[in-house]
Coordinates of C-alpha atoms in Angstrom, one line a residue:
M225 CA 0.1 0.1 0.2
V226 CA 1.4 3.4 -1.2
R227 CA 0.9 5.9 1.7
H228 CA 2.8 8.9 0.1
P229 CA 2.9 9.7 -3.6
L230 CA 6.7 9.8 -3.9
E231 CA 6.9 6.0 -2.6
A232 CA 6.0 5.0 -6.0
A233 CA 7.8 7.6 -8.0
E234 CA 10.9 6.5 -10.1
A235 CA 12.7 9.9 -9.9
L236 CA 12.1 13.4 -8.7
E237 CA 13.3 16.9 -9.7
L238 CA 15.2 18.6 -6.9
I239 CA 15.2 22.5 -7.3
T240 CA 17.9 24.3 -5.3
R241 CA 19.0 27.9 -5.5
G242 CA 22.5 28.5 -7.1
R243 CA 25.1 29.2 -4.4
R244 CA 26.5 32.0 -6.4
S245 CA 23.6 33.1 -8.8
G246 CA 20.8 32.6 -6.6
R247 CA 18.7 31.2 -9.6
P248 CA 16.7 27.9 -9.4
H249 CA 19.0 24.9 -10.4
R250 CA 17.2 21.6 -11.4
A251 CA 18.5 18.1 -11.1
E252 CA 16.6 14.8 -11.8
L253 CA 17.6 12.4 -9.4
W254 CA 16.9 8.8 -8.1
F255 CA 15.8 8.9 -4.4
V256 CA 14.2 6.8 -1.6
Y257 CA 11.3 7.8 0.3
R258 CA 11.4 6.4 3.8
E259 CA 10.6 7.6 7.4
D260 CA 8.8 10.6 6.0
A261 CA 11.7 11.9 4.3
I262 CA 13.5 11.7 1.1
Y263 CA 17.2 10.4 0.9
L264 CA 19.6 11.0 -1.9
M265 CA 23.2 10.2 -2.5
A266 CA 25.3 13.0 -4.1
H267 CA 28.3 12.1 -6.0
A268 CA 31.5 13.5 -4.1
R269 CA 33.3 14.2 -7.2
A270 CA 37.1 14.3 -7.4
H271 CA 37.5 17.5 -5.2
G272 CA 35.3 15.8 -2.5
R273 CA 32.8 18.8 -2.3
G274 CA 30.0 17.1 -4.1
T275 CA 27.8 17.8 -7.1
D276 CA 26.4 21.3 -8.0
W277 CA 23.1 20.7 -6.5
Y278 CA 24.7 19.2 -3.3
Q279 CA 27.0 22.3 -2.9
N280 CA 23.9 24.5 -3.6
L281 CA 21.9 22.9 -0.7
L282 CA 24.9 23.3 1.7
A283 CA 24.5 27.1 1.0
N284 CA 20.8 27.1 1.1
P285 CA 19.1 24.0 2.6
Q286 CA 15.6 25.2 1.4
V287 CA 14.6 23.2 -1.6
I288 CA 11.7 22.4 -3.8
V289 CA 11.0 18.6 -4.7
E290 CA 8.8 17.8 -7.6
G291 CA 7.6 14.2 -8.3
A292 CA 4.4 12.1 -8.9
G293 CA 2.8 15.3 -10.6
R294 CA 3.1 17.2 -7.4
Q295 CA 5.5 19.7 -5.6
W296 CA 6.8 20.1 -2.1
T297 CA 9.1 22.5 -0.2
G298 CA 11.6 20.9 2.2
I299 CA 14.8 21.3 4.1
A300 CA 17.8 19.4 3.2
E301 CA 20.4 18.2 5.5
P302 CA 23.8 16.4 4.8
L303 CA 24.0 13.1 6.8
P304 CA 27.1 11.6 8.3
L305 CA 28.9 9.2 6.1
E306 CA 28.0 6.4 8.6
E307 CA 24.6 6.7 7.1
L308 CA 25.6 5.8 3.6
P309 CA 25.4 1.9 3.9
R310 CA 21.9 2.0 5.2
I311 CA 20.7 4.4 2.3
T312 CA 22.6 2.4 -0.3
E313 CA 20.6 -0.7 1.0
W314 CA 17.3 1.2 0.5
F315 CA 18.5 2.3 -3.1
R316 CA 19.4 -1.4 -3.7
S317 CA 15.8 -2.4 -2.7
K318 CA 14.1 0.2 -4.9
Y319 CA 16.4 0.2 -8.0
G320 CA 18.0 -3.3 -7.7
D321 CA 21.5 -4.5 -7.2
Q322 CA 22.8 -4.2 -10.8
A323 CA 21.7 -0.4 -11.0
V324 CA 23.2 0.4 -7.7
R325 CA 26.5 -1.3 -8.7
I326 CA 26.6 0.5 -11.9
W327 CA 25.8 4.1 -10.7
Y328 CA 26.8 4.2 -6.9
E329 CA 29.3 1.8 -5.9
G330 CA 32.8 2.5 -6.4
T331 CA 32.3 6.4 -6.4
P332 CA 32.5 8.3 -3.2
R333 CA 29.0 9.5 -2.2
R334 CA 27.4 12.1 0.3
P335 CA 24.3 11.2 2.0
V336 CA 21.3 13.8 2.1
R337 CA 18.0 13.7 3.9
I338 CA 15.3 16.1 2.8
R339 CA 12.4 16.6 5.2
L340 CA 9.1 17.7 3.3
L341 CA 7.5 20.7 4.8
E342 CA 4.4 21.5 2.7
E343 CA 2.7 20.7 -0.7
G344 CA 2.4 23.2 -3.3
R345 CA 1.6 23.3 -7.1
P346 CA 3.7 21.8 -9.6
G347 CA 5.8 24.8 -11.1
E348 CA 5.4 27.1 -8.1
G349 CA 8.7 28.5 -7.1
A350 CA 10.7 27.0 -10.0
S351 CA 11.0 30.1 -12.4

């Protein structure tokens, strides 16, 4: 039984504010919805600081999440690296072992949790 619309969604659009420009920055991402929150894994990249969307949410944790034809505001928070194995297993359960091996294993990741605050209309705040 699906309790939240995002539980059945394959991917979502994460909208962050550019840390330099202040403009909306969109990224389509795989995710897991668990424990009333969204969990993501950002690629740490060679410099170790993470992808653009990750660096943006560090500068401004207020984000917009679009998925399943709906939109939510949320607050993002980086999680300790100790959380990565648990979140990786959640991804494995959702997307399968092969997909996780191809896209997530062997590359450094930064775990992120987004707590959803309120639902809005799709397209709001994403100018």
